[in-house]
Coordinates of N, CA and C in Angstrom, one line a residue:
M8 N -24.3 -0.9 6.3 CA -23.7 -0.8 5.4 C -24.2 -2.4 5.0
N9 N -24.3 -3.5 5.8 CA -24.8 -4.6 5.6 C -26.0 -4.8 5.3
E10 N -26.8 -3.9 5.6 CA -28.4 -4.1 5.6 C -28.5 -3.6 4.3
Q11 N -27.7 -2.7 3.7 CA -28.0 -2.2 2.3 C -27.2 -3.5 1.3
Y12 N -26.5 -3.8 1.6 CA -25.6 -4.5 0.6 C -25.6 -5.9 0.8
H13 N -26.1 -6.3 2.0 CA -26.2 -8.0 2.7 C -25.0 -8.7 2.0
L14 N -23.9 -8.3 3.0 CA -22.5 -8.7 2.9 C -22.6 -10.1 3.0
F15 N -22.9 -10.3 4.3 CA -22.8 -11.6 5.1 C -23.6 -12.4 5.1
P16 N -23.3 -13.4 4.8 CA -24.5 -14.7 5.0 C -25.1 -15.2 6.3
K17 N -25.7 -15.7 6.4 CA -26.6 -16.1 7.7 C -25.9 -17.7 8.1
H18 N -25.6 -18.4 7.3 CA -25.3 -20.0 7.8 C -23.7 -19.8 6.4
Q19 N -22.9 -19.9 6.6 CA -21.8 -20.3 5.5 C -20.3 -20.1 6.2
D20 N -19.5 -20.9 5.6 CA -18.4 -20.5 6.2 C -17.7 -19.5 5.5
F21 N -16.9 -18.6 5.5 CA -16.8 -17.2 5.5 C -15.6 -16.7 6.0
V22 N -14.9 -16.0 4.8 CA -13.5 -15.5 5.5 C -13.1 -14.0 5.1
V23 N -12.8 -13.6 5.8 CA -12.4 -11.7 5.4 C -11.2 -11.4 5.5
C24 N -11.1 -10.6 4.5 CA -9.4 -10.2 4.6 C -9.1 -8.8 4.9
D25 N -9.0 -8.0 6.1 CA -9.0 -6.6 6.4 C -7.6 -6.1 6.0
L26 N -7.5 -5.3 5.1 CA -6.3 -4.6 4.7 C -6.2 -3.3 5.2
G27 N -5.5 -3.3 6.3 CA -5.5 -1.6 6.7 C -6.4 -2.0 8.3
S28 N -6.1 -2.9 9.0 CA -6.7 -3.4 9.8 C -6.9 -2.9 11.0
S29 N -5.7 -2.2 11.7 CA -5.6 -1.6 12.9 C -6.4 0.0 13.2
P30 N -7.3 0.1 14.2 CA -7.0 -0.9 15.5 C -7.8 -1.7 15.7
G31 N -8.8 -2.4 14.5 CA -9.6 -3.5 14.9 C -11.1 -3.2 14.7
G32 N -11.7 -2.4 14.7 CA -13.1 -2.0 14.4 C -13.7 -2.8 13.5
W33 N -13.0 -2.7 12.3 CA -13.8 -3.3 10.9 C -13.8 -4.8 11.0
S34 N -12.6 -5.8 12.0 CA -12.7 -6.8 11.7 C -13.6 -7.2 13.1
Q35 N -13.4 -6.3 13.9 CA -14.5 -6.7 15.3 C -16.1 -6.6 14.8
A36 N -16.5 -5.8 14.1 CA -17.4 -5.9 13.4 C -18.0 -7.4 12.5
C37 N -17.1 -7.2 11.9 CA -17.2 -8.5 10.7 C -17.0 -9.8 11.3
L38 N -16.3 -10.0 13.0 CA -16.5 -11.3 13.4 C -18.1 -11.1 14.1
E39 N -18.5 -10.1 14.6 CA -19.6 -10.2 15.2 C -21.1 -10.5 14.4
L40 N -20.8 -9.9 13.2 CA -21.7 -10.5 12.2 C -21.7 -11.7 11.7
L41 N -20.5 -12.3 11.7 CA -20.4 -14.0 11.5 C -21.0 -14.6 12.5
G42 N -21.1 -14.3 13.7 CA -21.5 -15.0 14.7 C -20.2 -15.0 16.3
V43 N -18.9 -14.7 15.5 CA -18.0 -15.1 16.7 C -17.6 -13.8 17.6
S44 N -18.6 -14.2 18.9 CA -18.2 -13.3 20.2 C -17.0 -13.0 20.6
Q45 N -16.8 -12.3 21.2 CA -15.5 -11.8 22.2 C -15.4 -12.0 23.4
P46 N -14.4 -12.6 24.3 CA -14.4 -13.0 25.7 C -14.9 -12.0 26.5
E47 N -14.7 -10.1 25.8 CA -15.2 -9.2 26.7 C -15.4 -8.3 26.0
A48 N -15.9 -7.2 26.2 CA -16.2 -6.2 25.3 C -14.6 -5.2 25.1
Y49 N -14.5 -5.4 23.5 CA -13.5 -4.5 23.2 C -13.8 -3.3 23.0
A50 N -14.2 -2.4 24.0 CA -14.1 -0.8 23.6 C -13.5 -0.5 25.1
W51 N -12.6 0.7 25.0 CA -11.6 1.1 25.7 C -12.3 2.6 26.1
D52 N -11.9 3.4 26.7 CA -12.3 5.1 27.3 C -10.9 5.5 26.7
N53 N -11.0 6.6 26.3 CA -9.9 7.4 25.8 C -8.9 8.0 26.8
E54 N -9.0 7.6 28.2 CA -8.0 7.6 29.3 C -7.8 6.8 29.4
S55 N -7.6 5.6 28.8 CA -6.6 4.3 28.9 C -5.1 4.6 28.3
D56 N -4.7 3.5 28.6 CA -3.1 4.0 27.9 C -3.0 3.6 26.6
V57 N -3.0 4.6 25.9 CA -3.3 4.9 24.5 C -2.1 5.7 24.0
D58 N -1.5 5.0 22.8 CA -0.6 6.1 22.0 C -0.8 6.9 20.9
E59 N 0.0 8.4 21.3 CA -0.4 9.1 20.7 C -0.6 8.8 18.9
S60 N -1.3 9.5 18.3 CA -1.5 9.2 17.0 C -0.5 9.8 16.2
P61 N 0.0 8.7 15.1 CA 1.5 9.3 14.5 C 0.9 10.3 13.1
Y62 N -0.3 10.3 13.3 CA -0.6 11.4 12.1 C -1.1 12.8 12.9
D63 N -0.7 13.7 12.2 CA -1.2 15.1 12.1 C -2.3 15.4 11.2
E64 N -3.5 15.7 12.1 CA -4.4 15.4 11.0 C -4.7 17.0 10.5
N65 N -4.0 17.9 10.5 CA -3.9 19.2 9.6 C -2.9 18.6 8.2
D66 N -2.1 17.4 7.9 CA -1.8 16.9 7.1 C -2.4 16.7 6.0
Y67 N -3.7 16.1 6.7 CA -4.9 15.3 6.0 C -5.5 15.6 5.3
G68 N -6.0 17.6 5.0 CA -6.8 18.3 4.9 C -8.2 17.8 4.9
D69 N -8.7 17.2 3.7 CA -10.3 16.8 3.9 C -10.3 15.6 3.4
V70 N -9.4 14.8 4.0 CA -9.7 13.1 4.6 C -9.6 12.9 5.6
D71 N -10.7 11.7 5.6 CA -11.0 11.3 7.4 C -10.4 10.2 7.3
I72 N -9.2 9.8 8.0 CA -8.5 9.3 8.2 C -9.2 7.5 9.2
D73 N -9.8 7.9 10.0 CA -10.5 7.2 11.0 C -11.9 7.1 10.4
A74 N -12.7 7.6 9.5 CA -14.1 7.5 9.6 C -15.0 6.2 9.8
D75 N -15.6 6.3 10.5 CA -16.5 5.2 11.0 C -17.6 4.3 9.9
F76 N -17.0 3.7 9.4 CA -17.6 2.5 8.4 C -18.8 1.6 8.8
D77 N -19.9 1.9 8.8 CA -21.2 1.5 9.5 C -21.2 0.0 8.8
F78 N -21.2 -1.2 9.3 CA -21.5 -2.6 8.4 C -22.8 -3.3 9.2
G79 N -23.8 -2.3 9.9 CA -25.0 -2.6 10.6 C -24.6 -3.2 12.1
Y80 N -23.3 -3.3 12.1 CA -22.9 -3.9 13.5 C -23.2 -3.0 14.9
K81 N -23.8 -3.3 15.8 CA -24.6 -2.3 16.7 C -24.2 -2.5 18.3
G82 N -22.7 -3.5 18.0 CA -22.3 -3.4 19.6 C -21.4 -2.4 20.0
K83 N -20.3 -2.3 20.8 CA -19.4 -1.4 20.5 C -18.0 -1.8 20.3
K84 N -17.4 -0.7 19.8 CA -16.1 -0.7 18.7 C -15.1 -0.3 19.5
L85 N -14.1 -0.7 18.8 CA -12.8 0.0 19.5 C -12.6 1.7 19.1
K86 N -11.8 2.0 19.9 CA -11.5 3.8 20.2 C -10.3 3.8 20.0
G87 N -9.9 4.3 18.7 CA -8.1 5.2 18.8 C -7.3 3.5 18.9
K88 N -5.9 3.7 18.9 CA -5.0 3.2 19.0 C -4.5 2.5 20.2
E89 N -5.4 2.0 21.1 CA -4.7 1.4 22.2 C -3.8 0.1 22.2
K90 N -2.9 0.3 23.0 CA -2.0 -0.9 23.2 C -2.4 -1.8 24.1
T91 N -1.9 -3.3 23.4 CA -2.3 -4.5 23.4 C -1.9 -4.7 25.1
T92 N -3.2 -5.3 25.9 CA -2.6 -5.6 27.2 C -2.6 -7.2 27.4
S93 N -1.8 -7.5 28.6 CA -1.6 -9.0 28.7 C -3.2 -9.4 29.1
R94 N -4.2 -8.4 29.5 CA -5.2 -9.3 30.0 C -6.2 -9.7 29.1
Q95 N -6.4 -8.8 27.9 CA -6.7 -8.9 27.1 C -6.3 -9.9 25.8
E96 N -4.7 -10.3 26.1 CA -4.7 -11.4 25.3 C -4.7 -13.0 25.7
R97 N -4.8 -12.8 27.5 CA -5.1 -14.1 28.4 C -6.8 -14.4 28.0
R98 N -7.5 -13.3 28.1 CA -8.9 -13.9 27.6 C -8.9 -14.4 26.5
I99 N -8.7 -14.2 25.5 CA -8.9 -14.7 24.3 C -7.7 -16.0 24.1
E100 N -6.7 -16.3 25.1 CA -6.2 -17.6 24.9 C -7.0 -18.8 25.7
E101 N -7.6 -18.2 26.8 CA -8.6 -19.1 27.6 C -9.6 -19.2 26.8
K102 N -10.4 -18.4 26.1 CA -11.3 -19.0 25.3 C -11.3 -20.0 24.3
E103 N -10.2 -19.6 23.7 CA -9.5 -21.0 23.0 C -9.1 -21.9 23.5
E104 N -9.0 -22.2 24.6 CA -8.7 -23.0 25.5 C -10.2 -24.1 25.7
E105 N -10.9 -23.1 26.2 CA -12.1 -23.6 26.2 C -13.2 -24.1 25.3
E106 N -12.5 -23.5 23.7 CA -13.4 -24.2 22.7 C -12.3 -25.6 22.4
G107 N -11.5 -26.0 23.4 CA -10.7 -27.0 22.5 C -9.5 -26.5 21.7
D108 N -9.3 -25.5 21.9 CA -7.8 -25.2 21.2 C -7.7 -25.4 19.8
N109 N -8.7 -25.2 18.8 CA -9.1 -26.0 17.4 C -8.4 -24.7 16.5
V110 N -7.8 -23.8 16.9 CA -7.0 -22.9 15.9 C -5.7 -23.6 15.4
N111 N -5.7 -24.7 14.5 CA -4.6 -25.1 13.6 C -4.7 -25.1 12.4
E112 N -3.3 -25.2 12.0 CA -3.0 -25.0 10.8 C -3.4 -26.3 9.9
D113 N -4.2 -26.4 8.8 CA -4.3 -27.5 8.2 C -3.6 -27.5 7.0
A114 N -3.6 -28.6 6.0 CA -2.7 -29.1 5.1 C -3.0 -27.3 3.9
E115 N -4.0 -27.1 3.6 CA -4.3 -26.1 2.9 C -3.5 -24.6 3.5
G116 N -3.3 -24.1 4.6 CA -2.8 -23.3 4.8 C -4.0 -22.4 5.3
F117 N -5.1 -22.6 5.8 CA -6.1 -22.2 6.4 C -5.9 -22.6 7.8
I118 N -6.1 -21.5 8.9 CA -6.3 -21.5 10.1 C -7.7 -22.1 10.4
G119 N -7.8 -23.0 11.2 CA -9.3 -23.4 11.6 C -9.9 -22.3 12.5
D120 N -11.1 -22.2 12.2 CA -12.0 -21.2 13.1 C -11.5 -20.0 12.9
I121 N -10.4 -19.6 12.1 CA -10.1 -18.0 11.9 C -11.4 -17.5 10.7
K122 N -11.6 -16.5 11.0 CA -12.7 -16.2 9.9 C -12.4 -14.6 9.8
V123 N -11.3 -14.1 9.9 CA -10.5 -12.8 9.6 C -9.1 -12.6 9.4
V124 N -8.7 -12.3 8.5 CA -7.1 -12.0 8.4 C -6.9 -10.8 8.1
G125 N -5.8 -10.1 8.7 CA -5.5 -8.7 8.6 C -4.5 -8.2 8.4
V126 N -3.8 -7.3 8.1 CA -2.7 -6.5 7.8 C -2.9 -5.1 7.9
D127 N -2.1 -4.5 9.1 CA -1.4 -3.3 9.0 C -0.4 -3.1 9.4
L128 N 0.3 -1.5 9.3 CA 1.9 -1.3 9.6 C 1.9 -1.2 10.6
I129 N 0.8 -0.5 11.7 CA 0.8 -0.5 13.2 C -0.1 -1.8 13.7
P130 N 0.4 -2.1 15.0 CA -0.3 -3.2 15.4 C -2.1 -3.0 15.6
T131 N -2.5 -4.7 15.3 CA -3.6 -4.8 15.7 C -4.3 -4.8 16.7
E132 N -5.4 -4.7 17.5 CA -5.9 -5.4 18.9 C -5.9 -7.0 18.6
P133 N -5.6 -7.6 19.4 CA -6.0 -9.1 19.3 C -7.4 -9.3 19.1
L134 N -8.1 -10.1 18.5 CA -9.6 -10.3 18.7 C -9.7 -12.2 18.4
L135 N -10.4 -12.8 19.1 CA -10.6 -14.0 19.1 C -11.6 -14.3 17.8
G136 N -11.0 -15.1 16.8 CA -11.4 -15.3 15.5 C -10.7 -14.7 14.3
A137 N -9.6 -14.0 14.8 CA -9.0 -13.1 13.8 C -7.4 -13.3 14.0
R138 N -6.5 -13.4 12.7 CA -5.7 -12.9 13.1 C -4.7 -12.4 12.2
F139 N -3.6 -11.1 12.8 CA -3.1 -9.9 12.0 C -1.9 -10.1 11.8
L140 N -1.3 -9.9 10.7 CA 0.2 -9.2 10.6 C 0.4 -7.9 10.8
Q141 N 1.5 -7.8 11.1 CA 2.1 -6.3 11.5 C 3.2 -6.3 9.9
G142 N 2.8 -5.4 9.3 CA 3.8 -5.2 8.0 C 3.4 -4.5 6.8
D143 N 4.0 -4.0 5.8 CA 3.4 -3.3 4.8 C 3.1 -4.5 3.7
F144 N 1.5 -3.8 3.7 CA 0.8 -4.7 2.1 C 1.5 -4.9 0.9
L145 N 2.6 -3.9 0.5 CA 3.1 -3.5 -0.8 C 4.1 -4.6 -0.7
D146 N 4.4 -5.2 0.4 CA 5.3 -6.3 0.5 C 4.9 -7.3 -0.1
P147 N 5.3 -7.8 -1.2 CA 5.4 -9.1 -1.5 C 5.5 -10.5 -0.5
T148 N 6.5 -10.2 0.4 CA 6.3 -11.2 1.1 C 5.0 -11.3 2.2
V149 N 4.5 -10.3 2.6 CA 3.3 -9.8 3.4 C 2.1 -10.5 2.9
Q150 N 2.0 -10.2 1.6 CA 1.1 -10.5 0.6 C 0.9 -11.9 0.7
Q151 N 1.8 -12.5 0.6 CA 2.1 -13.9 0.2 C 1.3 -14.8 2.0
K152 N 2.1 -14.4 2.7 CA 1.5 -14.3 4.2 C 0.2 -14.8 4.3
L153 N -0.4 -13.4 3.3 CA -2.2 -13.3 3.8 C -2.8 -14.3 2.8
L154 N -2.0 -14.7 1.5 CA -2.5 -15.7 0.6 C -2.5 -17.4 1.7
E155 N -1.5 -17.2 2.5 CA -1.2 -18.5 2.8 C -2.6 -18.8 4.1
L156 N -2.4 -17.5 4.9 CA -3.4 -17.8 6.2 C -4.9 -17.7 5.6
T157 N -5.2 -17.4 4.2 CA -7.0 -17.3 4.0 C -6.6 -18.8 3.0
G158 N -5.8 -19.4 2.5 CA -6.2 -20.8 2.3 C -5.8 -20.7 0.4
K159 N -6.0 -21.8 0.0 CA -6.2 -22.0 -1.3 C -7.4 -21.5 -2.0
Q160 N -8.5 -21.7 -1.4 CA -9.8 -21.1 -1.8 C -10.0 -19.6 -1.9
G161 N -9.3 -18.9 -1.0 CA -9.4 -17.5 -1.2 C -10.2 -16.8 -0.1
A162 N -10.3 -15.5 0.2 CA -11.4 -14.5 1.1 C -12.3 -14.9 0.1
D163 N -13.4 -14.4 1.1 CA -15.0 -14.8 0.7 C -14.8 -12.8 0.6
L164 N -14.5 -12.1 1.4 CA -14.5 -10.8 1.2 C -13.2 -9.8 1.6
I165 N -12.8 -8.9 0.7 CA -11.5 -8.2 1.0 C -12.1 -6.8 1.6
L166 N -11.6 -6.1 2.3 CA -11.9 -4.9 2.9 C -10.7 -4.3 3.1
S167 N -10.5 -3.3 1.9 CA -9.5 -2.1 2.2 C -9.5 -0.8 2.7
D168 N -9.0 -0.5 4.0 CA -8.9 0.7 3.8 C -8.2 2.0 4.0
M169 N -7.0 1.1 3.6 CA -5.9 1.7 3.5 C -6.0 3.1 2.6
A170 N -5.0 4.0 2.9 CA -4.8 5.5 2.2 C -3.2 5.6 2.5
P171 N -3.0 6.0 1.5 CA -1.2 6.5 0.9 C -1.0 7.8 2.3
N172 N 0.3 7.6 2.1 CA 0.5 8.8 3.0 C 0.3 10.5 2.1
I173 N -0.5 11.1 2.8 CA -1.0 12.2 2.1 C 0.4 13.5 2.0
R174 N 0.8 14.1 1.0 CA 1.5 14.9 0.8 C 1.2 16.5 0.7
G175 N -0.4 16.7 0.4 CA -0.7 17.9 0.2 C -0.6 18.2 -0.8
N176 N 0.0 17.6 -2.0 CA -0.2 17.6 -3.3 C -1.5 16.7 -4.1
R177 N -2.7 17.4 -4.5 CA -3.6 17.1 -4.8 C -3.5 15.9 -5.7
I178 N -2.9 16.5 -6.6 CA -2.7 15.4 -8.1 C -1.9 14.1 -7.6
A179 N -0.7 14.5 -6.7 CA 0.3 13.3 -6.6 C -0.4 12.2 -5.6
D180 N -1.3 13.4 -4.7 CA -1.9 12.4 -3.6 C -3.1 11.2 -4.1
I181 N -3.6 12.3 -5.3 CA -4.8 11.0 -6.1 C -4.2 9.8 -6.7
E182 N -2.7 10.4 -7.7 CA -2.1 9.1 -8.1 C -1.6 8.2 -7.3
A183 N -1.1 8.3 -5.8 CA -0.8 7.6 -4.9 C -2.1 6.8 -4.5
S184 N -3.1 7.1 -4.3 CA -4.3 6.4 -4.2 C -4.8 5.5 -5.3
L185 N -4.6 5.9 -6.5 CA -4.8 5.0 -7.6 C -4.3 4.1 -7.9
E186 N -2.8 3.9 -7.2 CA -2.1 2.9 -7.4 C -1.8 2.3 -6.5
L187 N -2.6 2.3 -4.9 CA -2.8 1.4 -4.1 C -3.8 0.9 -4.2
C188 N -5.0 1.4 -5.1 CA -6.3 0.8 -5.3 C -5.9 -0.2 -6.5
R189 N -5.1 0.0 -7.2 CA -4.5 -1.0 -8.3 C -4.0 -2.5 -7.6
S190 N -3.2 -2.2 -6.5 CA -2.6 -3.1 -5.7 C -3.5 -4.1 -5.2
V191 N -4.2 -3.4 -4.4 CA -5.5 -4.2 -3.8 C -6.3 -4.8 -4.7
L192 N -6.4 -4.4 -6.2 CA -7.3 -5.0 -7.1 C -6.5 -6.2 -7.5
E193 N -5.0 -5.9 -7.7 CA -4.9 -7.0 -8.1 C -4.3 -8.5 -6.9
F194 N -4.5 -7.9 -5.7 CA -4.3 -8.7 -4.3 C -5.7 -9.7 -4.7
A195 N -6.4 -9.0 -4.8 CA -7.7 -9.6 -5.1 C -8.2 -10.1 -5.8
Q196 N -7.4 -10.5 -7.1 CA -7.4 -11.3 -8.3 C -6.7 -12.5 -7.9
R197 N -5.9 -12.5 -7.2 CA -5.3 -13.6 -6.3 C -5.9 -14.2 -5.5
N198 N -6.7 -13.6 -4.8 CA -7.0 -14.1 -3.3 C -8.5 -13.9 -3.3
L199 N -9.4 -13.2 -4.0 CA -10.8 -13.5 -3.4 C -11.5 -14.6 -4.4
K200 N -12.4 -15.0 -3.7 CA -12.9 -16.3 -3.9 C -14.1 -16.0 -5.1
V201 N -14.6 -16.7 -6.3 CA -15.4 -16.3 -7.3 C -16.7 -16.5 -6.7
S202 N -17.6 -15.7 -7.0 CA -19.0 -15.6 -6.3 C -19.6 -16.7 -7.5
D203 N -20.6 -17.9 -6.9 CA -21.3 -18.8 -7.9 C -22.6 -19.3 -6.9
S204 N -23.3 -20.4 -7.6 CA -24.2 -20.1 -6.9 C -24.1 -20.7 -5.4
K205 N -23.5 -21.5 -5.1 CA -22.9 -22.3 -3.9 C -22.6 -21.5 -2.9
N206 N -21.8 -20.3 -3.7 CA -20.9 -19.3 -2.9 C -21.9 -17.8 -3.0
P207 N -23.0 -17.7 -3.5 CA -23.4 -16.1 -3.7 C -23.1 -15.1 -3.1
K208 N -22.7 -15.2 -1.8 CA -22.1 -13.9 -0.8 C -20.5 -13.6 -1.2
S209 N -20.2 -14.7 -1.9 CA -18.3 -14.7 -1.7 C -17.8 -13.6 -3.0
G210 N -17.3 -13.8 -3.1 CA -16.4 -12.4 -4.1 C -17.0 -10.9 -4.4
T211 N -16.5 -10.3 -2.7 CA -16.9 -9.2 -2.5 C -15.7 -8.2 -2.2
L212 N -15.3 -7.1 -2.7 CA -14.2 -6.1 -2.6 C -14.6 -5.2 -2.2
I213 N -14.1 -4.6 -1.5 CA -14.2 -2.9 -1.0 C -13.7 -2.4 -0.4
M214 N -13.0 -1.2 -1.2 CA -12.0 -0.3 -1.1 C -12.3 1.2 -1.0
K215 N -11.1 1.5 -0.5 CA -11.2 2.9 -0.4 C -10.5 3.7 -1.2
H216 N -10.9 5.0 -1.7 CA -10.5 5.7 -2.4 C -10.7 6.7 -2.6
F217 N -10.1 8.2 -3.1 CA -10.1 9.5 -3.4 C -11.7 9.8 -4.4
S218 N -11.8 10.7 -4.8 CA -13.2 11.0 -5.4 C -12.2 11.7 -6.5
G219 N -12.7 11.7 -7.8 CA -12.3 12.2 -9.3 C -11.8 11.5 -10.3
P220 N -12.0 12.2 -11.4 CA -12.3 11.2 -12.9 C -11.4 9.9 -13.0
A221 N -10.2 9.8 -12.5 CA -9.2 9.0 -12.5 C -9.9 7.9 -11.8
F222 N -10.8 7.7 -11.0 CA -11.2 6.7 -10.3 C -12.4 6.3 -11.1
E223 N -13.5 6.8 -11.9 CA -14.5 7.2 -12.6 C -13.6 6.1 -13.5
E224 N -12.6 6.1 -14.3 CA -12.1 5.5 -15.0 C -11.5 3.8 -14.6
F225 N -11.2 4.1 -13.5 CA -10.6 3.0 -12.9 C -11.8 1.8 -12.4
R226 N -12.9 2.6 -12.3 CA -14.3 1.9 -11.9 C -14.6 1.2 -13.2
E227 N -14.7 1.9 -14.0 CA -15.3 1.4 -15.4 C -14.3 0.8 -16.4
K228 N -13.0 0.4 -16.2 CA -12.0 -0.4 -17.2 C -11.6 -1.1 -16.5
S229 N -11.1 -1.3 -14.8 CA -10.7 -2.1 -14.2 C -11.6 -3.1 -12.8
L230 N -12.6 -2.3 -12.4 CA -13.5 -3.0 -11.6 C -14.6 -3.4 -12.6
A231 N -15.5 -2.8 -13.5 CA -16.8 -3.6 -13.7 C -16.5 -4.8 -14.6
P232 N -15.4 -5.0 -15.3 CA -15.2 -6.1 -16.1 C -15.2 -7.5 -15.4
L233 N -14.8 -7.0 -13.9 CA -14.5 -8.4 -13.0 C -15.3 -8.5 -12.2
F234 N -16.7 -8.2 -11.9 CA -17.7 -8.2 -11.0 C -19.1 -8.1 -11.8
A235 N -20.1 -9.2 -11.5 CA -21.5 -9.4 -12.1 C -22.1 -8.5 -12.0
K236 N -22.1 -7.7 -10.5 CA -23.0 -6.5 -10.4 C -22.3 -5.2 -10.5
K237 N -23.4 -4.0 -10.5 CA -22.9 -3.0 -10.7 C -22.0 -2.3 -9.9
I238 N -20.9 -1.9 -10.1 CA -19.9 -1.5 -8.9 C -20.6 -0.1 -8.0
K239 N -21.2 -0.1 -7.1 CA -21.9 1.2 -6.4 C -20.4 1.8 -5.5
Y240 N -20.7 3.3 -5.7 CA -19.8 4.4 -4.7 C -20.8 4.6 -3.7
T241 N -20.1 4.5 -2.3 CA -20.4 4.7 -1.3 C -20.1 5.9 -0.4
K242 N -20.2 6.4 0.6 CA -19.5 7.5 1.2 C -20.0 7.0 2.8
P243 N -19.5 6.9 3.7 CA -19.9 6.4 4.9 C -20.5 8.2 5.8
E244 N -21.0 7.9 6.4 CA -22.3 8.7 7.1 C -21.4 9.8 8.6
A245 N -20.5 8.8 8.5 CA -19.3 9.5 9.3 C -18.4 10.3 9.0
S246 N -18.2 10.0 7.7 CA -17.4 10.7 6.9 C -17.9 12.2 6.7
R247 N -16.8 13.6 6.5 CA -17.1 14.6 6.8 C -17.6 15.0 5.2
Q248 N -18.4 15.9 4.9 CA -19.2 16.4 3.7 C -18.0 16.8 2.5
N249 N -16.9 17.3 3.1 CA -16.1 18.1 2.4 C -14.7 17.0 2.2
S250 N -15.2 15.8 2.9 CA -13.7 14.8 2.4 C -14.0 14.0 1.1
S251 N -12.7 14.0 0.5 CA -12.8 13.6 -0.9 C -12.2 12.0 -0.6
E252 N -12.5 11.5 0.3 CA -12.6 9.8 0.3 C -14.0 9.4 0.1
A253 N -14.0 7.9 -0.2 CA -15.4 7.6 -0.9 C -14.7 5.9 -0.6
Y254 N -15.7 4.9 -1.1 CA -15.4 3.7 -1.2 C -16.2 3.0 -2.3
F255 N -15.4 2.1 -3.0 CA -15.9 1.2 -4.3 C -16.7 -0.2 -3.5
V256 N -17.8 -0.4 -3.5 CA -18.5 -2.0 -3.1 C -18.7 -2.8 -4.4
C257 N -17.6 -3.5 -4.7 CA -18.0 -4.5 -5.9 C -18.6 -5.7 -5.4
Q258 N -19.3 -6.3 -5.8 CA -19.7 -7.4 -5.6 C -19.9 -8.4 -6.8
G259 N -19.8 -10.0 -6.5 CA -19.9 -10.8 -7.6 C -18.6 -11.2 -8.6
F260 N -17.8 -11.3 -8.1 CA -16.2 -11.5 -8.4 C -16.4 -12.7 -9.3
K261 N -16.2 -12.6 -10.7 CA -16.7 -13.5 -11.9 C -15.3 -14.4 -12.4
G262 N -14.0 -13.7 -11.5 CA -13.0 -13.7 -11.8 C -12.2 -14.1 -13.3
P263 N -11.4 -14.9 -13.7 CA -10.5 -15.6 -13.2 C -9.9 -15.1 -12.1
R264 N -9.4 -15.9 -11.1 CA -8.5 -15.8 -10.0 C -6.7 -15.8 -10.9
I265 N -6.0 -15.0 -10.7 CA -4.6 -15.2 -11.1 C -3.9 -16.0 -10.0
L266 N -3.8 -17.3 -10.1 CA -2.8 -18.3 -9.5 C -1.2 -18.0 -9.6

């Protein structure tokens, strides 16, 4: 994915906002691509202390809830929704102390050395270089906290892997997905950094959506006018062929930002 769309800069301060961050695989891949190594490999076998998934796969029909979205990161990735262990948290704390414990909030609300800010309804595994919120993205107070964490300049890249609760009614499910995409776009207009000559890699929005005519209209009327580059449609290789989910890749946010 990164090799195809060149999402990440080689040498530049860069902040990612991960919406639907649990269990943390996307965030970890982003951190590695931004040069932030973890104190230990964040990959656990399926025999570890794992919570049973709250989702019934049969309820989702042809939707891949945990499709592997490859950013070009070749290291180990998180598996499942493992419980946070005190040992993992201690290693991160030790790493931060070794580096001078410089994770402090500055006057603009940005936490120094934090490259990824994420949110999910369920807990996300702790990662060095990331701060995660547990809450409902649609809650205005949660969105406000995300805005505070990314700072006044906004996020360079916003990833949304969120999907609505599937009811089995295709029309209703598509409408729910569309409403979620609209909410993500509105949030991006407030929090996505404008792409310019100084920050050419900034201003990227990636969002999950369901396939259908309504989303083609959303792409043409809502997304295209805001981004300099053509809106790309991509489907993860790990996603089942009959899955209706895909992603919009929007690059070159032109603004204006809604403050």
